[in-house]
CSV table of C-alpha atoms in Angstrom, one decimal:
chain,number,residue,atom,x,y,z
A,1,ALA,CA,0.5,0.3,0.1
A,2,GLU,CA,2.9,2.0,1.4
A,3,ALA,CA,4.5,2.0,-2.4
A,4,PHE,CA,1.9,2.5,-4.6
A,5,LYS,CA,0.5,5.5,-2.3
A,6,GLU,CA,4.2,6.4,-3.0
A,7,ARG,CA,3.9,6.7,-6.3
A,8,GLY,CA,0.0,9.0,-6.7
A,9,TYR,CA,-2.5,6.7,-6.4
A,10,SER,CA,-5.2,6.2,-3.6
A,11,ILE,CA,-5.1,3.7,-1.5
A,12,VAL,CA,-8.2,2.0,0.1
A,13,ASN,CA,-6.5,-1.5,2.5
A,14,ILE,CA,-9.6,-3.6,2.9
A,15,ASP,CA,-9.2,-6.0,6.3
A,16,TYR,CA,-12.2,-8.5,6.0
A,17,PRO,CA,-13.5,-11.5,8.9
A,18,SER,CA,-11.4,-14.4,6.6
A,19,ARG,CA,-12.6,-16.6,9.4
A,20,LYS,CA,-16.6,-16.4,9.1
A,21,HIS,CA,-18.1,-15.9,6.7
A,22,PRO,CA,-18.6,-18.2,3.0
A,23,ILE,CA,-17.1,-16.7,0.2
A,24,GLU,CA,-20.6,-15.8,-0.8
A,25,GLU,CA,-21.0,-13.7,1.8
A,26,LEU,CA,-17.3,-12.4,2.0
A,27,ALA,CA,-16.5,-11.1,-1.6
A,28,PRO,CA,-19.4,-8.8,-2.5
A,29,MET,CA,-19.3,-7.8,1.9
A,30,THR,CA,-15.2,-6.9,0.9
A,31,VAL,CA,-15.0,-5.9,-2.4
A,32,GLU,CA,-17.7,-3.2,-2.1
A,33,SER,CA,-16.5,-1.8,1.1
A,34,GLY,CA,-13.3,-1.2,-1.2
A,35,ILE,CA,-15.0,0.3,-4.3
A,36,SER,CA,-17.4,3.1,-1.9
A,37,ALA,CA,-14.0,4.0,-0.6
A,38,CYS,CA,-12.0,4.6,-3.8
A,39,PRO,CA,-12.1,7.9,-4.8
A,40,GLU,CA,-16.1,8.4,-7.4
A,41,GLY,CA,-14.3,8.1,-11.1
A,42,ASN,CA,-11.5,6.3,-10.3
A,43,VAL,CA,-10.7,3.2,-11.9
A,44,ILE,CA,-10.5,1.2,-9.9
A,45,HIS,CA,-6.7,-1.7,-9.4
A,46,PHE,CA,-6.4,-4.6,-7.2
A,47,VAL,CA,-3.9,-5.9,-5.6
A,48,THR,CA,-4.8,-9.0,-3.4
A,49,HIS,CA,-3.7,-11.8,-1.3
A,50,SER,CA,-4.6,-15.6,-0.8
A,51,LEU,CA,-8.2,-15.9,-0.5
A,52,GLY,CA,-8.8,-12.2,-1.4
A,53,GLY,CA,-8.2,-13.0,-5.2
A,54,ILE,CA,-10.7,-15.7,-4.7
A,55,LEU,CA,-13.0,-12.9,-3.8
A,56,VAL,CA,-12.3,-10.5,-6.2
A,57,ARG,CA,-12.6,-14.0,-8.8
A,58,TYR,CA,-15.9,-14.5,-7.6
A,59,TYR,CA,-17.1,-11.3,-7.2
A,60,LEU,CA,-16.5,-10.4,-10.8
A,61,GLU,CA,-17.9,-13.7,-11.8
A,62,ASN,CA,-21.3,-12.7,-9.8
A,63,HIS,CA,-20.6,-8.0,-11.0
A,64,GLU,CA,-19.5,-5.6,-13.4
A,65,ILE,CA,-16.6,-3.2,-12.1
A,66,PRO,CA,-17.6,-0.5,-14.5
A,67,ASN,CA,-14.1,1.8,-14.0
A,68,LEU,CA,-12.4,-1.9,-13.9
A,69,GLY,CA,-8.3,-1.3,-14.1
A,70,ARG,CA,-6.1,-4.6,-13.9
A,71,VAL,CA,-5.1,-7.3,-10.9
A,72,VAL,CA,-2.7,-9.0,-9.8
A,73,MET,CA,-3.1,-11.9,-7.1
A,74,MET,CA,0.0,-13.3,-4.4
A,75,ALA,CA,-0.5,-16.4,-4.4
A,76,PRO,CA,-3.9,-17.1,-5.1
A,77,PRO,CA,-5.5,-20.9,-4.7
A,78,ASN,CA,-7.1,-20.2,-8.7
A,79,GLN,CA,-7.6,-24.2,-8.6
A,80,GLY,CA,-7.7,-24.4,-5.0
A,81,SER,CA,-4.8,-26.2,-2.1
A,82,GLU,CA,-4.5,-29.3,-1.3
A,83,VAL,CA,-4.1,-28.6,2.1
A,84,VAL,CA,-7.3,-27.7,2.7
A,85,ASP,CA,-7.9,-31.2,1.0
A,86,THR,CA,-5.8,-32.8,3.3
A,87,TYR,CA,-6.7,-31.4,6.4
A,88,ARG,CA,-10.4,-30.7,5.9
A,89,ASP,CA,-11.0,-33.5,8.5
A,90,ILE,CA,-8.7,-32.3,10.7
A,91,PRO,CA,-9.7,-31.0,14.4
A,92,GLY,CA,-9.8,-27.9,14.9
A,93,PHE,CA,-8.5,-27.0,11.0
A,94,LYS,CA,-12.3,-25.4,10.6
A,95,ALA,CA,-12.2,-23.3,13.9
A,96,ILE,CA,-8.6,-22.1,11.9
A,97,ASN,CA,-9.4,-21.6,8.6
A,98,GLY,CA,-13.0,-20.6,9.4
A,99,PRO,CA,-15.8,-21.0,6.4
A,100,ALA,CA,-14.0,-19.7,3.2
A,101,GLY,CA,-11.0,-21.6,3.8
A,102,MET,CA,-12.9,-24.9,3.6
A,103,GLN,CA,-14.2,-23.8,0.3
A,104,LEU,CA,-10.5,-23.6,-1.0
A,105,GLY,CA,-10.3,-27.5,-1.9
A,106,THR,CA,-9.3,-28.2,-5.5
A,107,ASP,CA,-12.5,-30.2,-5.9
A,108,LYS,CA,-15.5,-29.4,-8.5
A,109,ASN,CA,-17.1,-28.9,-4.5
A,110,GLY,CA,-14.6,-26.1,-4.2
A,111,ILE,CA,-15.5,-22.6,-5.0
A,112,PRO,CA,-12.2,-22.1,-7.5
A,113,ALA,CA,-13.5,-25.0,-9.3
A,114,GLN,CA,-16.5,-23.8,-9.8
A,115,LEU,CA,-15.3,-20.5,-11.1
A,116,GLY,CA,-15.1,-19.9,-14.7
A,117,PRO,CA,-11.7,-17.7,-16.8
A,118,VAL,CA,-10.7,-14.3,-16.0
A,119,LYS,CA,-12.3,-11.5,-18.8
A,120,PHE,CA,-10.1,-9.0,-16.7
A,121,GLU,CA,-6.3,-8.1,-16.6
A,122,LEU,CA,-4.8,-10.1,-14.6
A,123,GLY,CA,-1.0,-10.6,-12.9
A,124,ILE,CA,-0.7,-13.8,-10.7
A,125,ILE,CA,2.7,-13.9,-8.6
A,126,ALA,CA,3.2,-16.8,-7.4
A,127,GLY,CA,5.7,-18.2,-4.4
A,128,LYS,CA,8.0,-21.3,-4.7
A,129,GLU,CA,9.5,-21.2,-0.8
A,130,THR,CA,8.0,-22.6,2.3
A,131,PHE,CA,8.8,-22.2,6.0
A,132,ASN,CA,6.2,-25.4,6.3
A,133,PRO,CA,7.4,-28.7,5.8
A,134,ILE,CA,4.1,-30.2,7.1
A,135,LEU,CA,1.8,-28.2,5.0
A,136,SER,CA,4.1,-28.1,1.9
A,137,GLN,CA,4.1,-32.1,2.1
A,138,SER,CA,0.7,-32.0,0.8
A,139,LEU,CA,1.5,-29.7,-2.1
A,140,PRO,CA,3.5,-30.4,-5.3
A,141,ASN,CA,6.6,-28.5,-6.3
A,142,PRO,CA,7.3,-26.0,-5.9
A,143,ASP,CA,5.2,-24.2,-3.6
A,144,ASP,CA,5.1,-21.4,-1.2
A,145,GLY,CA,3.7,-23.1,2.2
A,146,LYS,CA,-0.1,-23.1,1.3
A,147,VAL,CA,-0.4,-23.4,-2.2
A,148,SER,CA,1.2,-25.0,-4.7
A,149,VAL,CA,3.2,-22.5,-7.8
A,150,GLU,CA,0.7,-24.8,-10.2
A,151,SER,CA,-2.7,-24.1,-8.9
A,152,THR,CA,-2.0,-20.4,-8.5
A,153,LYS,CA,-2.6,-20.4,-12.2
A,154,VAL,CA,-6.3,-19.3,-14.0
A,155,GLU,CA,-7.4,-19.5,-18.0
A,156,GLY,CA,-7.2,-15.8,-19.3
A,157,MET,CA,-4.6,-14.9,-17.3
A,158,SER,CA,-2.4,-12.0,-18.5
A,159,ASP,CA,1.2,-12.7,-17.0
A,160,PHE,CA,2.9,-15.2,-14.6
A,161,VAL,CA,5.8,-14.7,-12.2
A,162,VAL,CA,7.2,-16.4,-9.4
A,163,VAL,CA,9.4,-15.3,-6.4
A,164,PRO,CA,11.3,-16.9,-3.9
A,165,HIS,CA,9.0,-16.3,-1.1
A,166,SER,CA,6.5,-18.0,1.1
A,167,HIS,CA,2.7,-17.8,1.3
A,168,PRO,CA,2.6,-15.7,4.7
A,169,PHE,CA,5.2,-12.6,3.4
A,170,ILE,CA,5.5,-12.8,-0.2
A,171,MET,CA,3.9,-9.7,-0.3
A,172,GLN,CA,5.2,-7.8,1.4
A,173,ALA,CA,8.7,-8.8,-0.7
A,174,PRO,CA,10.3,-5.8,-2.7
A,175,VAL,CA,10.7,-8.0,-5.9
A,176,SER,CA,6.7,-8.5,-5.1
A,177,ILE,CA,5.4,-5.2,-4.7
A,178,GLU,CA,8.0,-3.9,-7.9
A,179,TYR,CA,6.2,-6.5,-9.9
A,180,ALA,CA,3.1,-5.2,-8.9
A,181,LEU,CA,3.5,-1.9,-9.5
A,182,SER,CA,4.6,-2.7,-13.0
A,183,PHE,CA,1.5,-5.0,-13.9
A,184,ILE,CA,-1.2,-2.4,-12.4
A,185,GLU,CA,0.7,0.7,-14.7
A,186,SER,CA,1.8,-1.5,-17.8
A,187,GLY,CA,0.1,-4.6,-17.6
A,188,ARG,CA,3.1,-7.3,-17.5
A,189,PHE,CA,5.6,-7.6,-15.3
A,190,VAL,CA,8.7,-6.1,-15.8
A,191,HIS,CA,10.5,-9.7,-15.8
A,192,ASP,CA,14.3,-7.7,-14.3
A,193,ALA,CA,12.7,-6.5,-11.8
A,194,PRO,CA,15.3,-7.0,-8.6
């Protein structure tokens, strides 16, 4: 947010109760809250992390944003996550991940599988480092500890890049920030970012 602010963007940083509601409720609640906080008439870009990308996809599958700009998703479970498949029945998993997290499996009942190809300019930043060897055992390599690199991809994406960072910290990595800025500004990742 600070990097975009320094470039002159108006920033709306939305927090949402990810452990309390399903995606069907979170998506309109979160996206509409963000849109309503934006200056009227501005082009609206999204930069998301993890579940945030699924909320934007779900929203755009069911709604139109006339002044939609570009979208960057960092570590999105666009094909779901095998972590959910493996651990969904373990006691306490639902309490930690909430109803939305439980909807991120890779099977046909998972929300990601129910969403179609994207029809907007989308750049995806995937991570390939993990410090969670237990969760990584459930994932195809390479992975970021929560989502495999392959699972971040979605049909219709405009550009894709992999960075050497883990799921919880990918959005703070300077290289991710530079990639996000370059995609929002040009519609592509500058692949020689530092």
